[in-house]
Coordinates of C-alpha atoms in Angstrom, one line a residue:
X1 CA 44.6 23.4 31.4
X2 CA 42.0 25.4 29.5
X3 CA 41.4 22.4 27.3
X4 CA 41.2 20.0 29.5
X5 CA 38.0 22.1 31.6
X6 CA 36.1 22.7 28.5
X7 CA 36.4 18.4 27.5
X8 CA 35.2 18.2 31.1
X9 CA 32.2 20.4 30.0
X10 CA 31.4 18.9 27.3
X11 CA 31.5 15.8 28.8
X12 CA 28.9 17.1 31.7
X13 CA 26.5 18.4 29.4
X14 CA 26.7 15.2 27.4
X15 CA 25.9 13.0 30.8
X16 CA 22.9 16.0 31.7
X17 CA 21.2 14.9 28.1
X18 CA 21.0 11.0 28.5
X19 CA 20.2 11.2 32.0
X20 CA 17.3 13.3 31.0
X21 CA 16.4 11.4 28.2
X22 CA 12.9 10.4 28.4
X23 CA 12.9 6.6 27.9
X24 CA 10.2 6.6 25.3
X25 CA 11.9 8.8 23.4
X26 CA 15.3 6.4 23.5
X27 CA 13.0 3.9 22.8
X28 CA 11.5 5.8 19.5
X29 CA 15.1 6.7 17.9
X30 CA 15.7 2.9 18.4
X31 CA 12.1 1.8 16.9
X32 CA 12.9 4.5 14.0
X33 CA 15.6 2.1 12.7
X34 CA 14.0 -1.6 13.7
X35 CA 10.5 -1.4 13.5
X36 CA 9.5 -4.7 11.3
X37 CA 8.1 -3.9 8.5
X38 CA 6.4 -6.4 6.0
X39 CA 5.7 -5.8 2.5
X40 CA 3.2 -8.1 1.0
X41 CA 3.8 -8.1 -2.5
X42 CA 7.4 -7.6 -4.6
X43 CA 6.0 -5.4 -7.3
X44 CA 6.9 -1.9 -8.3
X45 CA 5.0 -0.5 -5.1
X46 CA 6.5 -2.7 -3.0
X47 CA 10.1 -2.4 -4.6
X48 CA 9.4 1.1 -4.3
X49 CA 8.5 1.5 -0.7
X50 CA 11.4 -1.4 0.6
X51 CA 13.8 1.3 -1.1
X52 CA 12.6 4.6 0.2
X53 CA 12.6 2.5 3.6
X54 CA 16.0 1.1 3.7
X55 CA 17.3 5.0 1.9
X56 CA 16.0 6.4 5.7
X57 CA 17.5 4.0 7.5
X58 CA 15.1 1.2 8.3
X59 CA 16.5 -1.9 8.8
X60 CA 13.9 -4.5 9.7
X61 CA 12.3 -4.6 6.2
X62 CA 10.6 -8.0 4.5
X63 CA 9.0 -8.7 1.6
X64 CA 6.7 -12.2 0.9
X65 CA 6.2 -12.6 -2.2
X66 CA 3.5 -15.4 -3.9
X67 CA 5.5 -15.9 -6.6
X68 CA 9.1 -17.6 -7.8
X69 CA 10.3 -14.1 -9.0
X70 CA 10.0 -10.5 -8.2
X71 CA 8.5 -7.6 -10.4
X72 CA 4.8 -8.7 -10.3
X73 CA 3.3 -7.3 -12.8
X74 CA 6.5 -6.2 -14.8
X75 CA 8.1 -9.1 -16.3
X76 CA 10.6 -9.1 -18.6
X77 CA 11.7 -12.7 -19.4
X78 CA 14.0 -14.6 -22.0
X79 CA 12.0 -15.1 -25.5
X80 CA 14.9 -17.0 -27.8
X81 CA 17.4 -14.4 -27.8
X82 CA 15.3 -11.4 -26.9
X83 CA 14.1 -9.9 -23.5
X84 CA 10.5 -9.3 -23.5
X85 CA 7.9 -8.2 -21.7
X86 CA 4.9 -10.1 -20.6
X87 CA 3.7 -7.5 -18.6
X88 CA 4.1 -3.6 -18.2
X89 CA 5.7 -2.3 -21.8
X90 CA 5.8 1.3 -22.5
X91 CA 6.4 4.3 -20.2
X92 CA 3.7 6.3 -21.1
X93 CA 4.7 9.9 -21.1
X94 CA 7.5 11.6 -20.0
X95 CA 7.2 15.1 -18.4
X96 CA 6.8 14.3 -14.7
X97 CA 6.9 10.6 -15.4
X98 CA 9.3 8.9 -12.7
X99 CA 10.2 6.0 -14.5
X100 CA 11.4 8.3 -17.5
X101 CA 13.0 10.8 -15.3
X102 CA 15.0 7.7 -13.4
X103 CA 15.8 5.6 -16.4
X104 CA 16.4 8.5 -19.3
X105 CA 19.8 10.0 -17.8
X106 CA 21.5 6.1 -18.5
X107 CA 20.2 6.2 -22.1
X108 CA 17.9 2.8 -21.1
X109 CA 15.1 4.4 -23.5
X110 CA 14.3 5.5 -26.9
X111 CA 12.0 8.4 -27.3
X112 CA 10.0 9.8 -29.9
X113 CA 10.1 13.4 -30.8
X114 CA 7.0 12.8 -33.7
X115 CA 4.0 13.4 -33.4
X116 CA 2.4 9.9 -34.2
X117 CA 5.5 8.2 -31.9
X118 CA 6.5 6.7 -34.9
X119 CA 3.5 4.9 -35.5
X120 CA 2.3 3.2 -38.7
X121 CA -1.2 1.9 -38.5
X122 CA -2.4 -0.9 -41.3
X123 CA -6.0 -1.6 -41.1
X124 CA -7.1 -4.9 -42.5
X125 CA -10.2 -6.5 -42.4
X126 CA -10.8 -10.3 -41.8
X127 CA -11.5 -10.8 -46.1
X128 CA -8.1 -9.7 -46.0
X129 CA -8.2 -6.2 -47.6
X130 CA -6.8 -2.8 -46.6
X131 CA -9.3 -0.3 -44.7
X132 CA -10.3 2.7 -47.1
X133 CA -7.7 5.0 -46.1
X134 CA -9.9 8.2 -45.5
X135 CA -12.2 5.8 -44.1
X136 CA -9.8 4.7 -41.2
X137 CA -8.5 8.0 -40.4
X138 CA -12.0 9.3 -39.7
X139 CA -12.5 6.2 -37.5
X140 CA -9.5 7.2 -35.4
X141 CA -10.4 10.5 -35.4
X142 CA -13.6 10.1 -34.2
X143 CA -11.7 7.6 -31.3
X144 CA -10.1 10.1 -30.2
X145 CA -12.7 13.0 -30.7
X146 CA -15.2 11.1 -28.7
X147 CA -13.1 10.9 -25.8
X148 CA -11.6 14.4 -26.4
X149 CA -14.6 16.0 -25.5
X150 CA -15.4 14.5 -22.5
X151 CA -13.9 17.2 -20.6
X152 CA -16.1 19.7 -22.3
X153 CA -19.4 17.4 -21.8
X154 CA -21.6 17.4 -19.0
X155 CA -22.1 13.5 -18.3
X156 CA -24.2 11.6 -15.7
X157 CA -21.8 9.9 -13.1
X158 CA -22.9 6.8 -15.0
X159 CA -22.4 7.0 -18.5
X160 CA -19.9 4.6 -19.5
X161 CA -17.3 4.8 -22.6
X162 CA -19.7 2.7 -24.6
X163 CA -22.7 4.3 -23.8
X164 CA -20.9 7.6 -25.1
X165 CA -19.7 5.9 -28.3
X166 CA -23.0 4.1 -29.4
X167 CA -24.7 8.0 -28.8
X168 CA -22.3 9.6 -30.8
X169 CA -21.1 7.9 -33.3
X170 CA -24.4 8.4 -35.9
X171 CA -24.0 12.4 -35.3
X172 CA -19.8 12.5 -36.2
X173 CA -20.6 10.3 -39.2
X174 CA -24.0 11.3 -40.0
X175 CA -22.7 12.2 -43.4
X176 CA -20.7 9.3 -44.2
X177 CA -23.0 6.4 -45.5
X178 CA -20.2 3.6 -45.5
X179 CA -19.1 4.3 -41.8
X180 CA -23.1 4.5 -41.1
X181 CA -23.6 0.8 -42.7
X182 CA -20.5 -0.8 -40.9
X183 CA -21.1 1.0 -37.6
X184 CA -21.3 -2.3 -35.4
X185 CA -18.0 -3.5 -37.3
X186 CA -16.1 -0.5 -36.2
X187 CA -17.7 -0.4 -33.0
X188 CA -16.8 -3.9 -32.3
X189 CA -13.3 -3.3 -32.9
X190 CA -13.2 0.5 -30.8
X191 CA -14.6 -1.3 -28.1
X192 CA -11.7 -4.1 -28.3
X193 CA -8.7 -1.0 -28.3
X194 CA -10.7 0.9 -25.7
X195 CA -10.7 -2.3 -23.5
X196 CA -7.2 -2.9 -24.5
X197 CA -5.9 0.7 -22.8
X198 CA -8.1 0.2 -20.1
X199 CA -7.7 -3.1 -19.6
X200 CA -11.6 -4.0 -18.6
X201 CA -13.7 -6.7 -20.2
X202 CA -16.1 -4.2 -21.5
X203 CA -16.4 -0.2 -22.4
X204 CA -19.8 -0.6 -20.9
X205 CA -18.2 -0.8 -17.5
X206 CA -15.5 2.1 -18.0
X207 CA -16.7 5.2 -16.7
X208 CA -16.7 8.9 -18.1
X209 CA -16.5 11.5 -15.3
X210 CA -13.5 8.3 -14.5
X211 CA -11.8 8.9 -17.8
X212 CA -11.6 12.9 -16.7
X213 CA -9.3 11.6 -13.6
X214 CA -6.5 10.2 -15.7
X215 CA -3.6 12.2 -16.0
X216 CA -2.0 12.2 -20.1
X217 CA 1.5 13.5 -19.1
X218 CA 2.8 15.2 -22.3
X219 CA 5.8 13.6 -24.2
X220 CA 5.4 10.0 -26.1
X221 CA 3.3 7.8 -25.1
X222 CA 5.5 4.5 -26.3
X223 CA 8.8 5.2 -24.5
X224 CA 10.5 1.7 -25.1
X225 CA 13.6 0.0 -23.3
X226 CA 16.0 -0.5 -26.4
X227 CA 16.9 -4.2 -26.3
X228 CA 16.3 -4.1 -22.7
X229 CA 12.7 -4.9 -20.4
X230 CA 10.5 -2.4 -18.1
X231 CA 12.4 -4.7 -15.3
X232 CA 15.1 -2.1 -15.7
X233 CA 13.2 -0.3 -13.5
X234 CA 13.4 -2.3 -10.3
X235 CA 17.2 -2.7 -10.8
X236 CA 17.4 1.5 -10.9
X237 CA 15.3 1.6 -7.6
X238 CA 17.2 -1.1 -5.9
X239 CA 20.1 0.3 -6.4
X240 CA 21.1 -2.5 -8.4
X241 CA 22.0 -0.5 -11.6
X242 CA 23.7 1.4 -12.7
X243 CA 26.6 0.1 -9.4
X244 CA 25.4 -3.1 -7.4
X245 CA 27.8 -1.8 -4.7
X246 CA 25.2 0.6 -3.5
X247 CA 22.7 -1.8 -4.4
X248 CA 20.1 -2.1 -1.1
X249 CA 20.0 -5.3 0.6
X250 CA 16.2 -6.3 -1.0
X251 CA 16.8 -9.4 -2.5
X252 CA 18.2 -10.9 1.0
X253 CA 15.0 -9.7 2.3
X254 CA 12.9 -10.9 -0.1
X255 CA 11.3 -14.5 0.6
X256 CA 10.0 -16.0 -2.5
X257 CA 6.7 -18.7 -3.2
X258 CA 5.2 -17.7 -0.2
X259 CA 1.4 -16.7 -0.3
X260 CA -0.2 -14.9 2.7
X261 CA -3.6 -16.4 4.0
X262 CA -4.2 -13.5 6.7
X263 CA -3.5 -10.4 8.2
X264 CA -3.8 -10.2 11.9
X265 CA -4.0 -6.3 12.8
X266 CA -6.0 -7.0 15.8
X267 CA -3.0 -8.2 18.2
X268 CA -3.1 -6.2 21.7
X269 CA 0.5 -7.7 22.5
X270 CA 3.6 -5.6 23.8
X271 CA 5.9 -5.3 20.3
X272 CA 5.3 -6.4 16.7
X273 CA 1.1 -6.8 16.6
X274 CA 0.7 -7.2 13.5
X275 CA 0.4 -11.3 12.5
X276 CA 1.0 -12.7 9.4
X277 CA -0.2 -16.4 8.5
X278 CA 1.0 -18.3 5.0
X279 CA -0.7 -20.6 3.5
X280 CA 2.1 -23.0 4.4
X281 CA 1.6 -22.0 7.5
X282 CA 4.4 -19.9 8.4
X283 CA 3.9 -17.1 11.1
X284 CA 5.7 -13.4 10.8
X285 CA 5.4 -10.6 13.2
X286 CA 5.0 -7.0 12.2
X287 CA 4.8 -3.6 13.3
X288 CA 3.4 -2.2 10.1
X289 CA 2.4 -4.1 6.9
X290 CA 2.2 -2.3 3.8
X291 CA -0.2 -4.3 1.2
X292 CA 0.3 -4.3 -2.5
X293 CA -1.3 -7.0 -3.5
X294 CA -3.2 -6.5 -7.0
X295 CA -7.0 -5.0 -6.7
X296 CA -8.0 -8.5 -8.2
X297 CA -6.1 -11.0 -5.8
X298 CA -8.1 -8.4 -2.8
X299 CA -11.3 -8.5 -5.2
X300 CA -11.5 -12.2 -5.0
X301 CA -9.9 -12.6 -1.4
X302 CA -11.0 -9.3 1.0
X303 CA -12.8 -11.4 3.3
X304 CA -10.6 -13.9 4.3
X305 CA -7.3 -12.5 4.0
X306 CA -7.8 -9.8 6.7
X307 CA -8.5 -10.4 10.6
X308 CA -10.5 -8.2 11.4
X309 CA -12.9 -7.7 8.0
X310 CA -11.6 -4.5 6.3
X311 CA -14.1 -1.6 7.1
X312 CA -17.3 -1.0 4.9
X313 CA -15.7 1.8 3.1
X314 CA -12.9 -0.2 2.5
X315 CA -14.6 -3.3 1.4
X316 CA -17.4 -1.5 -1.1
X317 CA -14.4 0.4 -2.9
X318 CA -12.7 -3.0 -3.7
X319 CA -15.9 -4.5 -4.9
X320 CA -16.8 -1.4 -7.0
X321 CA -13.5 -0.3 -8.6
X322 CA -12.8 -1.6 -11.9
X323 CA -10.3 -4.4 -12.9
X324 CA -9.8 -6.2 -15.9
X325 CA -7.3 -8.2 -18.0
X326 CA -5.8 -7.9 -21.3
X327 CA -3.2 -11.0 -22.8
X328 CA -0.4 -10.9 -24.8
X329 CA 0.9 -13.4 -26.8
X330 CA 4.5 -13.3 -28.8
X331 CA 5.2 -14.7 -32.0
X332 CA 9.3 -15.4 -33.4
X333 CA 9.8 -16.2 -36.7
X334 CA 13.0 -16.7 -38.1
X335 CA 12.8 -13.6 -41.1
X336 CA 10.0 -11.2 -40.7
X337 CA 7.5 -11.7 -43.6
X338 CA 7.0 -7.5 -42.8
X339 CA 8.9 -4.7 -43.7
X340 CA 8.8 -1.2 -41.7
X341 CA 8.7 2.2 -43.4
X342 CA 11.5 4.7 -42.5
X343 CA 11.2 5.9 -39.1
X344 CA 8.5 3.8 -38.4
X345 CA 9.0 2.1 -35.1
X346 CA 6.3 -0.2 -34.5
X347 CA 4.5 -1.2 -37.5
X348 CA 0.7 -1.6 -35.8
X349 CA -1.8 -3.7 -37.6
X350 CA -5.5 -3.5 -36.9
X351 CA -8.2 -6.2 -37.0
X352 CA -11.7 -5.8 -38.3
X353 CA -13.9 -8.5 -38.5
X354 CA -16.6 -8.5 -41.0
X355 CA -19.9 -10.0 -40.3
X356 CA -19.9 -13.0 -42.7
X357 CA -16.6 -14.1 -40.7
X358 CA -17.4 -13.2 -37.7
X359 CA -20.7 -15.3 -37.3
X360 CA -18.4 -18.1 -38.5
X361 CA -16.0 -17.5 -36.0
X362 CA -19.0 -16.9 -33.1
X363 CA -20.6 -20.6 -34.0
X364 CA -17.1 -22.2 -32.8
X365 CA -16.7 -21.9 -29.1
X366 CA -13.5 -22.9 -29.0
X367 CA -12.0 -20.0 -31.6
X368 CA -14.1 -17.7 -30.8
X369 CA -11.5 -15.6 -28.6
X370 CA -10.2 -14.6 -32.1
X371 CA -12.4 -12.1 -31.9
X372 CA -10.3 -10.5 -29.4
X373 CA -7.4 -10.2 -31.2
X374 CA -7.7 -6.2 -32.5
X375 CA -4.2 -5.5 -32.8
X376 CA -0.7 -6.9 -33.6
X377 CA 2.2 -5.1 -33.2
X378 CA 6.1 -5.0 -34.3
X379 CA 8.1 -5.4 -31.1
X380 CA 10.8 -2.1 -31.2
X381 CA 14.6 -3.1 -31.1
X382 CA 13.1 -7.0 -31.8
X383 CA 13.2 -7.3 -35.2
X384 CA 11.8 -11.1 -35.4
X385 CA 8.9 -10.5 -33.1
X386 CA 5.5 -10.2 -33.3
X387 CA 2.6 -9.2 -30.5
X388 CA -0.6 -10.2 -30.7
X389 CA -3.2 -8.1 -28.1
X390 CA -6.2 -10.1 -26.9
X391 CA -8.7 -7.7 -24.5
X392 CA -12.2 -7.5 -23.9
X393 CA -14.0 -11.1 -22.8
X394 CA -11.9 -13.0 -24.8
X395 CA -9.0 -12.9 -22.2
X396 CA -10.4 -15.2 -20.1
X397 CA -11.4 -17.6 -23.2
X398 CA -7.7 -17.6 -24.6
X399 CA -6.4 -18.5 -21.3
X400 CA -8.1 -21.5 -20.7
X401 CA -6.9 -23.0 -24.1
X402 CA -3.7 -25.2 -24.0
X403 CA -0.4 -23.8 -25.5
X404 CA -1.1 -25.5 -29.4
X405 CA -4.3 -24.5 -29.8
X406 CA -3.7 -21.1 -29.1
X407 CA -1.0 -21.3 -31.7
X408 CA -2.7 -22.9 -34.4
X409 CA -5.8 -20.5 -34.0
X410 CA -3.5 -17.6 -33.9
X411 CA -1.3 -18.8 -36.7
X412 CA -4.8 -19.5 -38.8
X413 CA -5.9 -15.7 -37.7
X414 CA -2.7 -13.9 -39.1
X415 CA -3.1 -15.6 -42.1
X416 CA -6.9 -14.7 -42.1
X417 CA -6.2 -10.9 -42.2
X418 CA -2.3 -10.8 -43.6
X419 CA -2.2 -13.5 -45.6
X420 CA -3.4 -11.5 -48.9
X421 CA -1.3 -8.7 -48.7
X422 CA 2.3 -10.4 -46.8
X423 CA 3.9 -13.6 -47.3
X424 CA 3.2 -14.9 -44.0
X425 CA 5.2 -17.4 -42.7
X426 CA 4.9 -19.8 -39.6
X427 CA 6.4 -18.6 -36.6
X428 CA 8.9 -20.9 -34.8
X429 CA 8.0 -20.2 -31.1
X430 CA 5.3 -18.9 -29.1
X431 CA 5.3 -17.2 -25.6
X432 CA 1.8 -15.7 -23.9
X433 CA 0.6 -14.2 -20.6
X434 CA -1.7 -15.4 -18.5
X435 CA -2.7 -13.0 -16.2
X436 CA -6.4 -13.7 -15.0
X437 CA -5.7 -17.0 -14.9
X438 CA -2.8 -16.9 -12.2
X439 CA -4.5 -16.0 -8.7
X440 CA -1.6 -14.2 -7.3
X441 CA -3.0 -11.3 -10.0
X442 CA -6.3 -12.0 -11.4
X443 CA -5.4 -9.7 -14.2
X444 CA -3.6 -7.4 -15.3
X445 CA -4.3 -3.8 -14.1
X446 CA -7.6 -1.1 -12.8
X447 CA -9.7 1.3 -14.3
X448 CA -12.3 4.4 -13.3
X449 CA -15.7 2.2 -13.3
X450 CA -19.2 3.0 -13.9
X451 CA -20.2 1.5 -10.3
X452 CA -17.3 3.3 -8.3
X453 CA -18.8 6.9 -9.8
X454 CA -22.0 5.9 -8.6
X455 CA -21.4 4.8 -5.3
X456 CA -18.9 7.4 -5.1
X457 CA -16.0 5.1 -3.8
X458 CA -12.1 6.0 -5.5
X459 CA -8.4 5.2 -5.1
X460 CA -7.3 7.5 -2.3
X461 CA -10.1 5.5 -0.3
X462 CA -8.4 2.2 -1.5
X463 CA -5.3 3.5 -0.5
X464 CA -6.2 4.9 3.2
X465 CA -4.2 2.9 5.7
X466 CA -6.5 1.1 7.8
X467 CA -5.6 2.9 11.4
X468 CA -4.0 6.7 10.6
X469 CA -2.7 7.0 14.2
X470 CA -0.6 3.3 14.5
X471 CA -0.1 2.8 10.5
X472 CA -0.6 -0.9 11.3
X473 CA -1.8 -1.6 7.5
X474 CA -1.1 0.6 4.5
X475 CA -2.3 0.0 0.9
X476 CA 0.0 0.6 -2.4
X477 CA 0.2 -0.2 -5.7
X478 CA -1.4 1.0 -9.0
X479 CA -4.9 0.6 -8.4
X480 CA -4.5 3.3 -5.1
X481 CA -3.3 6.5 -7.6
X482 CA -6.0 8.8 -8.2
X483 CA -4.6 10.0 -11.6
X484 CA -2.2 7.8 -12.8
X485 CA -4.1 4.4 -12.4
X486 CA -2.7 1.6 -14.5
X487 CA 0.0 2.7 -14.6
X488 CA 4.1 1.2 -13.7
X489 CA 4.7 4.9 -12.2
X490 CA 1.9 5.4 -10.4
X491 CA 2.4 2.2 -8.5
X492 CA 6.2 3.2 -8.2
X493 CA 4.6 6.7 -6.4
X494 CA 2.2 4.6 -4.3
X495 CA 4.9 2.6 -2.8
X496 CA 6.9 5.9 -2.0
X497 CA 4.1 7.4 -0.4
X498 CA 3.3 4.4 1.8
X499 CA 7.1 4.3 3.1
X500 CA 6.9 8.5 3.7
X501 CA 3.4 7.6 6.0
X502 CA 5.7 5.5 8.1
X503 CA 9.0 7.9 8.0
X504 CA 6.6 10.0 8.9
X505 CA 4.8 8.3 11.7
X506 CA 8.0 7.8 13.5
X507 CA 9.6 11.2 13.0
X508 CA 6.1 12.4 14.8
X509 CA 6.9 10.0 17.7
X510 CA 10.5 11.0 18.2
X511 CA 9.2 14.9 18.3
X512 CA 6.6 14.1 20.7
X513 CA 8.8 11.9 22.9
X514 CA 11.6 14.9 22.8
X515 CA 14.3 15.2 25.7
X516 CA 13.2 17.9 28.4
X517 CA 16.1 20.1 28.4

């Protein structure tokens, strides 16, 4: 009998709650679990955020994606037998790096505990001949010096990296004749490896007080994936590896080859107000859109891909922020004509063109993108493969060439600096990116620019969703982390923090609309 009054209890206090349950609120716990959510944009932000969405329970989650694969930026494809990748490579530190502290505990990587990451650098000029020794260690350490003491410098918001170079390059070297007489050569080619971490066109355009905002996390800085490709990474977040029975249900949501034209925020209509417009002309509804889109694809298209314009704050920090483009292109051979000392695990040749040969090179429009070409790498755990970087102006020249022509000059330029020292053979295949040319990316990652210090305009305002109160468009990916810019786990952040705004937003509204007891 005493059981069966407290189960009527229970069950009265159960009936007092939902009849006093505010509708909203009913409404809210509902919304928490199907508001629609579109992510523009299948790259590590946007993997990132459907994850951390569909890990709190939201269920209406889309992606479109412009092109016939996910990853954007990471891409790890089929070269002959070996997965490479034509985008993101390295994980670049490892204390408090995500993508090291996700993938390391499955043995997916291979760290270096040295100091020079294993690193063997071979300078060569275009005659063919070795660097002086002493001569290129200086030259590094005065790369590295240069930038080294920017902290400690007092620097105009406008200085760029070049401006500092050219300045001090005559005082570190002022007693060195040899480096003073083949300044512009070694210039030429700092300028190409600065452009090649920072991926911009020119140093002239990458700023100083910018370079300070960078985070270096501490541990090696060429963190590789074994025989595996930086795509790992979207498998761990999905859920896909290391058990695809816990794997989150992203691929069903994903629609492929479908580029958006505009996005509607401005829709006063009861539900999803958020509209969505292909360019096939397809029509999506949304409650909340998060944008990922690289800062080049909104660079080129910021005025006609959002209904209403994007805000003037909005709008000055796309123009103003830096983004560039650097190209990769792969070379297999069936026996490497190199060898690698022990321990070494990239072997990393670098490119310096004389001036005889460079003039020569200069007075043919359609090689000169040679010029570009500052370094070529071993590949780790790919023993037949060879890299070849292109940065600086030159990216956009390369691109435009067809397929053999960028062989045969590239084949003709390894012989050029290699060809005297190795028995270079002819590779048997070829594979290259082509980033700035494809307009779903427009290149390949940002930087801190010269005009962003000076009109004071930076990530976090790129990455401000466009209404704070109704979260109807949010902003991730690489270009919107203040301090780890350019990077596959700062995007990978970006995406998390866009998903927590909206977990977030809705917890707000459930504690707002709370039951009156």
């Amino acid at each position: 009998m005493e059981a069966y009054i407290e189960l009527k209890k229970v069950l009265f206090i159960v009936s007092v709650i939902i009849l006093n349950c505010k509708p909203n609120y009913c409404e809210n716990n509902i919304l928490n679990k199907n508001a629609k959510i579109i992510i523009i944009g299948s790259g590590p932000s946007g993997i990132a955020a459907a994850s951390k969405l569909f890990e709190n329970e939201f269920h209406n989650v889309m992606i479109l994606e412009a092109e016939d694969r996910i990853g954007g930026r990471v891409y790890t494809t089929k070269f002959g037998n070996y997965s490479i990748d034509l985008g993101g490579q390295w994980v670049h530190g490892t204390k408090g790096n995500i993508v090291f502290e996700l993938a390391n505990p499955y043995g997916l990587v291979d760290v270096s505990d040295k100091e020079d990451s294993g690193l063997d650098i071979v300078g060569l000029d275009s005659s063919g001949n070795h660097i002086d020794p002493e001569l290129a260690n200086k030259l590094t350490d005065f790369y590295y010096e240069y930038v080294d003491s920017l902290d400690s410098r007092k620097d105009p918001a406008s200085e760029s990296i070049g401006q500092r170079a050219e300045k001090v390059y005559d005082e570190f070297f002022k007693n060195d004749s040899s480096a003073l007489n083949q300044k512009r050569k070694f210039l030429d080619h700092l300028e190409l490896s600065r452009n090649q971490e920072d991926s911009a066109f020119s140093w002239c355009d990458v700023s100083v007080p910018g370079l300070r905002e960078y985070t270096n996390l501490e541990g090696d800085q060429w963190v590789n994936w074994k025989e595996r490709g930086f795509s790992t990474i979207l498998d761990i977040l999905m859920k896909r590896y290391p058990n695809r029975e816990k794997e989150h249900p992203i691929f069903n949501n994903t629609l492929l080859n479908v580029e958006v034209l505009s996005i509607d925020y401005l829709q006063d209509v009861k539900g999803p107000s958020v509209l969505i417009t292909t360019t096939k002309g397809q029509l999506y509804k949304a409650d909340h859109v998060i944008v990922t889109v690289s800062l080049g694809v909104l660079k080129e298209k910021y005025m006609s891909l959002f209904i209403p314009p994007l805000p003037v704050y909005k709008v000055n920090t796309i123009k103003a922020s830096g983004f560039g483009a650097i190209a990769k292109i792969y070379f297999m051979y069936d026996e490497p004509f190199w060898t690698l000392k022990n321990n070494t695990r990239i072997l990393h040749f670098s490119f310096l063109w004389n001036d005889a040969e460079r003039k020569q090179i200069e007075a043919d429009p359609e090689k000169e993108w040679l010029l570009g070409m500052a370094t070529v790498l071993t590949v780790e755990k790919k023993p037949n493969l060879l890299s070849l970087w292109v940065s600086g102006k030159y990216v956009k020249q390369m691109e435009e060439l067809p397929e053999e022509k960028v062989f045969n000059h590239s084949v003709e330029n390894i012989q050029r600096f290699l060809g005297k020292k190795y028995n270079v053979t002819k590779p048997i295949a070829m594979l290259r990116s082509r980033w700035y040319n494809n307009p779903h990316f427009r290149g390949t990652y940002s930087y801190r620019s010269v005009e962003a210090h000076r009109q004071k305009v930076f990530p976090e305002m790129l990455e401000r969703p466009l209404n704070e109160q109704t979260l109807k468009v949010l902003f991730a990916g690489e270009a919107t982390s203040s301090h780890r810019y350019g990077t596959v786990d700062g995007a990978i952040r970006s995406g998390w923090k866009a998903a927590d705004r909206l977990i977030d937003h809705y917890k707000k509204l459930s504690r707002t609309s709370a039951p009156v007891a």
